[in-house]
Coordinates of C-alpha atoms in Angstrom, one line a residue:
Chain A
M223 CA -0.1 -0.1 0.0
N224 CA 0.9 3.4 -0.6
S225 CA 2.4 5.2 2.5
T226 CA 1.8 8.9 1.2
P227 CA -1.6 10.0 2.6
I228 CA -4.2 10.8 -0.2
I229 CA -5.6 13.7 1.9
D230 CA -3.3 15.1 4.9
V231 CA -4.8 17.6 7.2
K232 CA -2.7 19.6 9.2
N233 CA -3.7 21.8 12.0
V234 CA -6.8 23.5 10.0
T235 CA -9.0 26.1 11.7
Y236 CA -11.7 27.8 9.8
S237 CA -14.7 30.1 11.1
Y238 CA -17.5 31.0 8.8
P239 CA -18.1 35.0 8.9
Y240 CA -19.5 36.5 12.1
A241 CA -19.3 33.3 13.7
E242 CA -18.8 32.8 17.5
Q243 CA -17.3 29.4 17.6
P244 CA -15.0 28.2 14.6
A245 CA -16.1 25.4 12.5
L246 CA -12.8 23.8 12.4
N247 CA -10.5 23.8 15.4
Q248 CA -6.8 23.0 14.9
I249 CA -7.8 19.9 13.3
S250 CA -5.2 17.2 12.0
L251 CA -6.1 14.1 10.1
Q252 CA -4.5 11.6 7.6
I253 CA -6.6 9.7 5.3
M254 CA -5.0 6.8 3.4
P255 CA -5.4 5.9 -0.2
D256 CA -8.1 3.3 -1.2
Q257 CA -9.7 3.2 1.7
W258 CA -13.5 4.0 2.7
I259 CA -13.4 6.5 5.6
A260 CA -16.5 7.7 7.4
I261 CA -16.6 10.9 8.6
V262 CA -19.1 11.0 11.6
G263 CA -20.8 13.7 13.9
H264 CA -23.9 15.3 14.7
N265 CA -25.4 18.0 13.0
G266 CA -22.9 21.1 13.2
S267 CA -19.9 19.4 14.3
G268 CA -18.2 20.5 11.4
K269 CA -18.0 17.4 9.3
S270 CA -19.4 19.0 6.0
T271 CA -17.0 22.0 6.6
L272 CA -13.9 19.5 7.0
A273 CA -14.8 17.9 3.6
K274 CA -15.3 21.3 1.7
T275 CA -11.6 22.2 2.6
F276 CA -10.3 18.9 0.9
N277 CA -10.8 20.6 -2.5
G278 CA -10.7 24.1 -1.6
L279 CA -14.4 25.1 -1.5
I280 CA -13.7 26.2 1.8
E281 CA -10.1 27.9 2.6
P282 CA -9.0 27.5 6.2
Q283 CA -7.6 30.5 8.0
S284 CA -4.8 28.6 8.9
G285 CA -3.1 25.2 8.6
E286 CA -2.6 23.2 5.3
I287 CA -4.0 20.5 3.2
Y288 CA -1.8 18.1 1.2
F289 CA -3.6 16.0 -1.5
N290 CA -1.1 13.0 -2.4
G291 CA 1.6 14.8 -0.9
E292 CA 1.1 18.1 -2.7
L293 CA 0.1 21.3 -1.0
L294 CA -3.4 22.7 -1.9
S295 CA -3.0 26.2 -3.1
E296 CA -3.9 28.3 -6.2
E297 CA -1.8 26.6 -8.4
T298 CA -2.7 23.4 -7.4
I299 CA -6.4 23.5 -6.7
W300 CA -7.6 22.8 -10.6
D301 CA -5.8 19.9 -10.4
V302 CA -7.0 18.6 -7.4
R303 CA -10.6 19.2 -8.0
R304 CA -10.2 17.1 -10.9
Q305 CA -9.1 14.2 -8.8
L306 CA -11.8 14.7 -6.3
G307 CA -15.4 14.5 -6.9
I308 CA -18.3 15.5 -4.6
V309 CA -21.9 14.2 -4.2
F310 CA -24.0 16.6 -1.9
Q311 CA -26.6 16.1 0.3
N312 CA -29.7 17.7 -1.5
P313 CA -30.2 15.9 -4.9
D314 CA -32.6 18.9 -6.2
N315 CA -29.5 21.3 -5.9
Q316 CA -27.2 19.7 -8.1
F317 CA -28.5 19.3 -11.7
V318 CA -27.4 21.2 -14.5
G319 CA -27.9 19.2 -17.5
A320 CA -31.5 19.1 -19.4
T321 CA -31.1 15.1 -19.6
V322 CA -29.3 12.8 -17.3
A323 CA -26.6 12.2 -20.0
D324 CA -25.7 15.9 -20.6
D325 CA -25.6 16.2 -16.7
V326 CA -22.9 13.2 -16.6
A327 CA -21.2 14.8 -19.4
F328 CA -20.9 18.2 -17.7
G329 CA -18.1 17.9 -15.5
M330 CA -15.9 16.2 -18.1
E331 CA -16.9 19.3 -20.4
N332 CA -15.9 21.5 -18.2
N333 CA -12.3 19.9 -18.0
G334 CA -11.9 19.9 -21.6
V335 CA -12.4 16.1 -22.0
P336 CA -12.6 15.2 -25.8
R337 CA -16.2 14.6 -26.7
E338 CA -15.4 10.9 -28.1
K339 CA -13.9 9.9 -24.8
M340 CA -16.8 11.7 -23.2
L341 CA -19.4 9.7 -24.8
V342 CA -17.9 6.5 -23.7
R343 CA -17.3 7.7 -20.2
V344 CA -20.6 8.8 -19.8
E345 CA -22.1 5.4 -20.9
E346 CA -19.8 3.5 -18.6
A347 CA -20.5 5.9 -15.8
L348 CA -24.3 5.7 -16.2
K349 CA -24.1 2.0 -16.7
Q350 CA -22.1 1.5 -13.1
V351 CA -24.8 3.2 -11.3
R352 CA -27.7 1.4 -13.3
M353 CA -29.0 4.6 -14.8
W354 CA -28.5 4.1 -18.5
D355 CA -31.7 3.3 -19.4
Y356 CA -33.0 6.9 -18.3
R357 CA -30.1 8.8 -20.3
H358 CA -32.8 10.7 -22.2
Q359 CA -34.8 11.7 -19.0
E360 CA -35.3 14.7 -17.4
P361 CA -33.3 14.6 -14.1
A362 CA -36.3 16.6 -12.3
R363 CA -38.5 13.4 -13.0
L364 CA -36.3 11.0 -11.2
S365 CA -36.5 9.9 -7.6
G366 CA -34.2 11.1 -5.1
G367 CA -32.0 8.0 -4.9
Q368 CA -32.0 8.0 -9.0
K369 CA -30.9 11.6 -8.8
Q370 CA -28.2 10.7 -6.4
R371 CA -26.9 7.9 -8.5
V372 CA -26.8 10.0 -11.6
E373 CA -24.9 12.8 -9.5
L374 CA -22.4 9.7 -8.7
A375 CA -22.1 9.1 -12.3
G376 CA -21.1 12.5 -13.0
V377 CA -18.3 12.2 -10.4
L378 CA -17.3 8.6 -11.4
A379 CA -17.0 9.8 -15.1
Q380 CA -14.1 12.0 -14.2
R381 CA -12.1 9.3 -12.7
P382 CA -11.6 10.8 -9.6
K383 CA -9.2 9.2 -7.0
V384 CA -11.5 10.3 -4.3
I385 CA -15.0 10.2 -4.0
I386 CA -16.8 12.4 -1.2
L387 CA -20.3 11.5 -0.3
D388 CA -21.3 14.8 1.9
E389 CA -24.4 13.4 3.3
A390 CA -25.7 12.0 0.1
T391 CA -28.0 9.6 1.6
S392 CA -29.6 11.9 4.4
M393 CA -32.3 13.1 2.4
L394 CA -33.3 10.0 0.7
D395 CA -36.1 7.6 1.8
P396 CA -35.0 4.0 2.8
Q397 CA -35.0 2.5 -0.7
G398 CA -32.8 5.5 -2.0
R399 CA -30.7 4.9 0.8
S400 CA -30.1 1.4 0.2
E401 CA -29.6 1.8 -3.5
I402 CA -26.6 4.3 -2.7
I403 CA -25.0 2.1 -0.2
E404 CA -25.2 -0.5 -2.2
L405 CA -23.6 1.2 -5.0
M406 CA -21.0 2.6 -2.6
M407 CA -20.0 -1.3 -1.6
Q408 CA -19.9 -2.3 -5.3
L409 CA -17.5 0.8 -6.1
R410 CA -15.1 -0.4 -3.1
E411 CA -14.9 -3.8 -4.8
Q412 CA -14.3 -2.5 -8.2
G413 CA -12.2 0.7 -8.0
D414 CA -8.9 2.0 -6.8
F415 CA -10.3 5.1 -5.2
T416 CA -10.9 6.5 -1.8
I417 CA -14.4 7.0 -0.6
I418 CA -15.1 9.5 2.1
S419 CA -18.6 9.4 3.4
I420 CA -19.9 12.3 5.6
T421 CA -23.0 10.7 7.6
H422 CA -24.4 10.4 11.0
D423 CA -26.1 7.0 9.9
V424 CA -24.3 4.4 11.9
D425 CA -25.4 1.8 9.8
E426 CA -23.5 3.4 7.0
A427 CA -20.4 4.4 9.0
A428 CA -20.3 0.6 9.8
L429 CA -19.3 -0.5 6.3
A430 CA -16.3 1.9 6.4
D431 CA -12.8 0.7 6.8
Q432 CA -12.0 3.7 9.3
I433 CA -14.4 6.2 11.4
V434 CA -13.2 9.7 12.2
L435 CA -15.5 10.8 14.9
I436 CA -15.6 14.7 14.6
D437 CA -17.3 17.5 17.1
S438 CA -16.9 21.1 17.6
G439 CA -14.6 21.1 14.7
E440 CA -12.2 19.0 16.6
L441 CA -11.0 15.2 16.1
I442 CA -12.4 13.4 19.0
T443 CA -11.4 9.8 17.9
Q444 CA -10.3 7.8 14.7
G445 CA -10.3 3.9 14.6
T446 CA -12.1 1.1 12.8
P447 CA -15.7 0.2 13.4
S448 CA -15.2 -2.3 16.0
E449 CA -12.7 0.3 17.9
I450 CA -15.4 3.1 17.6
F451 CA -18.5 1.2 18.3
T452 CA -17.3 -0.2 21.7
Q453 CA -17.3 3.3 23.0
A454 CA -21.2 3.6 23.2
E455 CA -20.7 6.3 25.7
R456 CA -18.4 8.7 24.1
L457 CA -20.7 8.2 20.9
H458 CA -23.8 9.4 23.1
E459 CA -21.9 12.4 24.3
H460 CA -21.4 13.4 20.7
G461 CA -24.7 12.9 19.7
L462 CA -24.5 9.6 17.9
I463 CA -25.3 6.2 18.5
V464 CA -24.2 2.5 18.3
P465 CA -25.3 0.0 15.8
L466 CA -28.4 -2.3 16.9
S467 CA -26.1 -5.2 17.0
E468 CA -23.9 -3.5 19.4
Q469 CA -26.7 -2.6 21.6
V470 CA -27.8 -6.2 21.7
R471 CA -24.8 -7.8 22.3
T472 CA -23.7 -5.3 25.3
D473 CA -27.3 -6.0 26.7
L474 CA -26.7 -9.6 26.3
V475 CA -23.2 -9.3 28.0
A476 CA -24.8 -7.4 31.0
A477 CA -27.5 -10.3 31.3
G478 CA -24.9 -12.5 31.5
V479 CA -24.6 -14.2 28.3
G480 CA -21.3 -15.4 27.2
L481 CA -20.7 -13.4 23.8
P482 CA -17.1 -12.1 22.8
D483 CA -16.0 -8.9 24.4
K484 CA -15.9 -7.1 21.0
Y485 CA -18.0 -5.2 18.3
L486 CA -20.0 -7.7 16.1
D487 CA -21.8 -7.2 13.1
E488 CA -25.2 -8.4 12.7
T489 CA -23.8 -11.5 10.9
Q490 CA -21.2 -12.1 13.3
L491 CA -23.8 -11.7 16.1
V492 CA -26.2 -14.1 14.7
D493 CA -23.6 -16.6 14.1
E494 CA -22.2 -16.3 17.5
L495 CA -25.6 -16.5 19.2
W496 CA -26.5 -19.7 17.2
T497 CA -23.5 -21.3 19.1
L498 CA -25.1 -20.5 22.4
H499 CA -28.6 -21.7 21.3
S500 CA -29.9 -23.6 23.6
N501 CA -32.1 -26.4 21.6
M502 CA -34.7 -26.5 24.1
Chain B
M109 CA -61.3 17.6 16.4
D110 CA -62.1 14.3 14.7
I111 CA -60.9 14.1 10.9
T112 CA -63.0 11.6 8.8
F113 CA -62.4 10.7 5.0
E114 CA -65.3 9.3 3.1
H115 CA -65.1 7.2 0.2
V116 CA -62.1 9.9 -0.8
N117 CA -60.9 9.7 -4.4
Y118 CA -58.3 12.1 -5.6
T119 CA -57.2 12.5 -9.3
Y120 CA -54.1 14.5 -10.4
Q121 CA -54.5 16.6 -13.4
P122 CA -58.1 15.2 -14.2
N123 CA -59.5 15.2 -17.7
S124 CA -55.9 15.0 -19.2
P125 CA -53.8 12.4 -20.8
L126 CA -51.6 12.5 -17.8
A127 CA -54.9 12.1 -15.1
T128 CA -53.3 9.8 -12.4
L129 CA -55.1 8.3 -9.3
G130 CA -53.7 9.7 -6.0
L131 CA -56.2 8.2 -3.8
K132 CA -58.6 5.7 -4.2
D133 CA -61.9 5.5 -2.0
I134 CA -60.2 6.1 1.2
N135 CA -62.4 5.6 4.5
L136 CA -60.5 6.7 7.5
K137 CA -61.0 8.1 11.1
F138 CA -58.3 10.1 12.9
T139 CA -59.9 10.6 16.3
S140 CA -59.3 13.7 18.2
G141 CA -56.1 13.1 20.8
S142 CA -54.9 10.4 18.9
Y143 CA -51.3 9.7 17.4
V144 CA -51.6 8.1 14.0
A145 CA -48.6 6.9 11.9
I146 CA -49.2 7.0 8.0
I147 CA -46.6 4.8 6.3
G148 CA -46.0 3.3 2.8
Q149 CA -43.4 3.5 -0.1
T150 CA -42.6 6.7 -1.5
G151 CA -45.6 7.3 -4.1
S152 CA -47.8 5.3 -2.6
G153 CA -50.1 8.2 -1.7
K154 CA -48.9 9.3 1.9
S155 CA -48.4 13.0 1.2
T156 CA -51.7 13.2 -1.2
L157 CA -53.6 12.0 2.0
L158 CA -51.8 14.3 4.2
Q159 CA -52.6 17.2 1.8
H160 CA -56.4 16.5 2.3
L161 CA -55.8 16.8 6.1
N162 CA -56.1 20.5 5.9
A163 CA -57.7 21.0 2.4
L164 CA -54.5 22.0 0.7
L165 CA -56.2 19.4 -1.8
R166 CA -59.8 19.0 -2.1
P167 CA -61.3 15.3 -2.8
S168 CA -62.4 14.6 -6.6
S169 CA -65.1 13.0 -4.9
G170 CA -66.3 11.6 -1.6
R171 CA -65.9 14.1 1.3
V172 CA -63.4 14.8 4.1
L173 CA -64.9 16.1 7.5
I174 CA -62.7 18.0 9.3
G175 CA -64.2 18.9 12.8
D176 CA -67.6 19.9 11.8
Q177 CA -66.5 21.4 8.4
A178 CA -67.3 19.3 5.2
V179 CA -64.6 19.3 2.5
M180 CA -65.5 18.5 -1.2
T181 CA -64.7 19.2 -4.6
T182 CA -66.9 22.4 -4.6
T183 CA -65.8 23.8 -1.3
K184 CA -64.7 27.4 -1.5
N185 CA -61.4 28.5 -0.1
K186 CA -62.9 31.1 2.1
E187 CA -64.7 28.6 4.0
L188 CA -61.3 26.9 4.9
H189 CA -59.5 29.8 6.7
D190 CA -60.6 28.6 10.2
L191 CA -59.6 25.2 9.2
R192 CA -56.4 25.7 8.2
R193 CA -55.9 27.3 11.5
S194 CA -57.0 24.1 13.5
V195 CA -54.9 21.7 11.6
G196 CA -51.0 22.5 11.6
L197 CA -49.2 21.1 8.6
V198 CA -45.3 20.8 9.0
F199 CA -43.7 19.8 5.7
Q200 CA -40.5 18.2 5.3
F201 CA -37.3 20.4 5.7
P202 CA -39.7 23.2 7.4
E203 CA -36.6 25.1 8.0
S204 CA -36.7 26.2 4.2
Q205 CA -39.9 28.1 4.7
L206 CA -38.3 30.5 7.3
F207 CA -38.2 34.0 5.7
E208 CA -38.5 36.5 8.6
E209 CA -35.5 38.6 9.6
T210 CA -35.8 37.6 13.4
V211 CA -36.5 34.3 14.9
L212 CA -39.3 35.9 17.2
K213 CA -41.1 37.6 14.0
D214 CA -40.6 34.6 12.1
V215 CA -42.9 32.6 14.7
A216 CA -45.1 35.5 15.3
F217 CA -46.1 35.8 11.6
A218 CA -48.6 33.1 11.6
P219 CA -50.6 34.5 14.9
K220 CA -50.5 38.0 13.4
N221 CA -51.8 36.5 9.9
F222 CA -54.8 34.7 11.9
G223 CA -55.8 38.0 13.5
K224 CA -53.7 38.5 16.6
S225 CA -52.6 41.9 17.8
E226 CA -48.6 42.7 17.3
A227 CA -48.5 42.1 21.5
E228 CA -50.4 38.8 21.6
A229 CA -48.7 37.4 18.7
T230 CA -45.4 38.4 20.2
E231 CA -46.4 36.7 23.4
I232 CA -47.4 33.4 21.7
A233 CA -44.2 33.2 19.7
R234 CA -42.2 33.6 22.9
D235 CA -44.1 31.2 24.7
T236 CA -43.8 28.5 21.7
L237 CA -40.2 29.3 21.1
R238 CA -39.4 28.2 24.9
L239 CA -41.8 25.1 24.2
V240 CA -39.5 24.0 21.2
G241 CA -36.3 24.6 23.4
I242 CA -35.4 27.7 21.8
D243 CA -33.6 30.1 24.1
E244 CA -34.6 33.9 24.6
S245 CA -30.9 34.8 23.5
L246 CA -31.8 33.4 20.0
E247 CA -35.2 35.5 19.5
D248 CA -33.6 38.3 17.9
K249 CA -31.2 36.3 15.5
M250 CA -31.5 35.7 11.6
P251 CA -33.1 32.3 11.5
F252 CA -30.5 31.5 8.8
D253 CA -27.7 32.1 11.5
L254 CA -28.8 29.1 13.4
S255 CA -28.1 25.5 13.3
G256 CA -29.9 23.2 11.3
G257 CA -31.5 21.5 14.4
Q258 CA -32.4 25.1 15.6
M259 CA -34.0 26.2 12.2
R260 CA -36.2 23.1 12.3
R261 CA -37.3 23.9 15.6
V262 CA -38.5 27.5 14.9
A263 CA -39.8 26.4 11.9
I264 CA -41.9 23.8 14.1
A265 CA -42.7 26.7 16.3
G266 CA -44.2 28.9 13.5
V267 CA -46.9 25.9 13.0
L268 CA -47.4 25.5 16.8
A269 CA -48.0 29.1 17.2
M270 CA -51.1 29.1 15.3
Q271 CA -52.5 26.7 18.1
P272 CA -53.5 24.1 16.0
E273 CA -55.7 21.4 17.5
V274 CA -54.2 18.7 14.9
L275 CA -50.5 18.6 13.9
V276 CA -49.7 17.1 10.8
L277 CA -45.9 16.2 10.2
D278 CA -44.1 15.0 7.2
E279 CA -41.1 13.3 7.7
P280 CA -40.4 16.1 10.5
T281 CA -36.6 14.4 11.7
A282 CA -35.4 13.6 7.8
G283 CA -31.9 14.5 7.9
L284 CA -31.4 15.1 11.6
D285 CA -28.5 13.4 13.4
P286 CA -29.7 10.3 15.9
L287 CA -30.0 12.6 19.1
G288 CA -31.6 15.6 17.2
R289 CA -34.1 13.1 16.2
Q290 CA -34.8 11.8 19.3
Q291 CA -35.3 15.3 20.7
I292 CA -37.7 16.5 18.3
M293 CA -40.0 13.2 18.6
Q294 CA -39.8 13.6 22.5
L295 CA -41.1 17.2 21.7
F296 CA -43.9 16.3 19.8
Q297 CA -44.8 13.6 22.4
R298 CA -44.7 16.1 25.3
I299 CA -47.2 18.6 23.2
H300 CA -49.5 15.4 22.4
E301 CA -49.4 14.8 26.0
E302 CA -49.6 18.1 27.7
R303 CA -52.0 19.6 25.3
G304 CA -53.9 16.8 24.1
I305 CA -53.1 17.8 20.3
T306 CA -53.6 15.0 17.7
I307 CA -50.6 13.9 15.8
I308 CA -50.6 12.6 12.5
L309 CA -47.2 11.6 11.4
V310 CA -45.9 10.4 8.3
T311 CA -42.5 8.5 8.4
H312 CA -40.3 6.0 7.1
Q313 CA -38.8 5.9 10.4
M314 CA -40.4 2.6 11.6
D315 CA -38.7 2.8 15.2
D316 CA -40.8 5.9 15.4
V317 CA -43.8 4.4 14.8
V318 CA -43.7 1.7 17.0
A319 CA -42.5 4.2 19.8
Y320 CA -44.7 6.8 19.6
A321 CA -48.0 6.1 17.4
D322 CA -51.3 4.4 18.9
Q323 CA -52.2 3.6 15.1
A324 CA -50.7 2.8 11.9
V325 CA -52.2 3.5 8.5
V326 CA -50.3 1.6 5.5
M327 CA -50.6 3.3 2.2
S328 CA -50.0 1.1 -1.2
H329 CA -51.0 2.5 -4.5
G330 CA -53.3 5.3 -3.1
E331 CA -55.3 2.7 -1.0
I332 CA -55.3 1.9 2.5
A333 CA -53.6 -1.6 2.8
K334 CA -53.9 -2.0 6.6
V335 CA -54.8 -0.1 9.7
G336 CA -53.9 -1.2 13.3
T337 CA -51.8 -0.9 16.4
P338 CA -47.9 -0.7 15.3
A339 CA -47.8 -4.6 16.9
E340 CA -50.5 -5.4 14.7
V341 CA -49.2 -3.8 11.7
F342 CA -45.6 -5.2 12.1
A343 CA -46.5 -8.5 13.3
D344 CA -46.2 -9.9 9.7
L345 CA -42.7 -9.6 8.3
D346 CA -43.6 -11.2 5.2
W347 CA -46.5 -9.0 4.5
L348 CA -44.5 -5.8 5.1
T349 CA -41.5 -7.1 2.6
A350 CA -44.4 -7.9 0.0
H351 CA -45.5 -4.2 0.5
N352 CA -41.9 -2.8 0.1
L353 CA -42.1 -1.3 3.8
E354 CA -39.3 -1.2 5.9
L355 CA -39.1 -3.4 9.1
P356 CA -38.4 -1.5 12.5
S357 CA -34.7 -1.9 13.3
T358 CA -35.0 -5.1 15.1
G359 CA -36.9 -6.7 12.1
R360 CA -33.7 -7.0 10.2
L361 CA -31.8 -8.6 13.0
V362 CA -35.1 -11.1 13.8
Q363 CA -35.2 -12.5 10.3
R364 CA -31.7 -13.5 10.4
L365 CA -32.0 -15.3 13.7
Q366 CA -35.3 -16.9 12.5
Q367 CA -33.5 -18.2 9.5
K368 CA -30.8 -19.6 12.0
G369 CA -33.4 -21.3 13.7
F370 CA -34.5 -19.0 16.6
K371 CA -38.1 -19.1 17.3
F372 CA -40.0 -15.7 18.1
T373 CA -43.8 -16.3 18.9
R374 CA -44.5 -12.6 17.9
M375 CA -42.7 -9.8 16.4
P376 CA -40.2 -8.3 18.7
L377 CA -40.3 -4.3 18.1
T378 CA -37.9 -3.0 20.4
V379 CA -34.7 -3.8 21.5
N380 CA -36.3 -4.8 24.9
E381 CA -38.6 -7.2 23.8
L382 CA -36.0 -9.0 21.6
L383 CA -33.8 -9.2 24.7
A384 CA -36.9 -11.0 26.3
D385 CA -37.5 -13.8 23.6
L386 CA -33.9 -14.1 23.0
E387 CA -32.6 -14.9 26.4
P388 CA -34.6 -17.9 27.4
Q389 CA -33.0 -19.6 24.2
L390 CA -29.5 -18.9 24.9
K391 CA -27.2 -21.0 27.4
R392 CA -26.2 -18.8 30.2
G393 CA -22.5 -17.4 30.4
S394 CA -21.7 -19.8 33.5
Q395 CA -22.7 -23.0 31.9
L396 CA -20.1 -22.6 29.1
G397 CA -17.4 -23.1 31.9

């Protein structure tokens, strides 16, 4: 594995105009390539602000951001933006094209990708998110989940190194949410890119390789899902909850059931419980 | 104030090639003081039903009785003024409808609009803001300077300030983090208990249905597919799956446990119920030696 972090945040501080508290407060964080990272925190914790510093949508008042070893600056920012795609929260605020295919092509057009290449990539990306059949449709007529899939296709078509999903599932209904999560899992299998999901959905965070917990613009803790989810009280303190499987496990352990003293996802929990089945 | 649907049909864009049926022969009674959840897939007719609750939409045929006011196709808008005050509607992402220059003015707008004096409206606004947990120090701020959770509360206060008898909530916690979600749901519960306000909640959060609602109405293809207590509605996992409904968060785990061979005599709807059913089927830790 490449040992240069794909994103290296060093002592970044940022305050919104007229705000009393900084949104980011001396935060440092390293994100290694080809991983799925979940940045979690309650509403207003600074997690989305942090993501917006990665490609210079927000310019910190102090501190530095390195993208793949290169300092983010006025000279490098356009190159970085080509390598980093973001899907935002509200599917209705992101459309520019008259048809689904136009919309996916928009980012590439901006980056001067030749037309021949563009056509191929639009097709590939739309097939990847299973929206090719909708290519001639008006984006406005799609469901929320479909809209976010098209947004994701627009990002994929640019062949980024990093994909950021900034609460991309939080405005969707359960079906839309599972469509996007399924796609993210599929992308992890297929691609060699880093996925950064900004979320407060614990079930989404549970799928990540690493979870980064943010509050008041500061890094609280970072670790694998098992390391993070065994700290229920700490998560509660910061406005979050543990997945159901962990809640059930700790309650059963408290009741004297002999389950392992570590985080188990649902499949693991069910398997462990079956070994304890009493065959009454 | 009861709300009763009698043979309500609703067609979108009637008499046009694009005519689509929104609601089909709905017969339903929302009893005064109850807490009812409306669930169903996106596109099942939940929102269409909801818009009939304060006559934003009028039935294409049939009628809706809201208190003693009957709403039919022919009902005139001017007859609906009082009714719209007594049924408060909180839309999805209500914070996007904030518009006044201060928090206090925004909440005072509705009571003023419904004929209260400036002083009365301000007093109602202050009371309502305290009720939703917005501190006095925030009253003179621009609504848009508040956090997302606070803006949501201010917007809800704006509806409560009309002092409605029925509160209709369309996905009120969408986009909120777990703690914010819980706080907002507990706020509605408090208002429901303390003021006896009827609550009609449209949601995808099945855990909230289990925790708060007395009755659940399942919508599917513009029709009512089932009405019952949450326990009744969630009893049959296969039926829920067939109607593309989400399960309470315990549901998926229960299904997996059943597939392994665990037995459940009822569908456990909460973690506590799940634990109670599961523990007797497990060997105790001490027996493992």
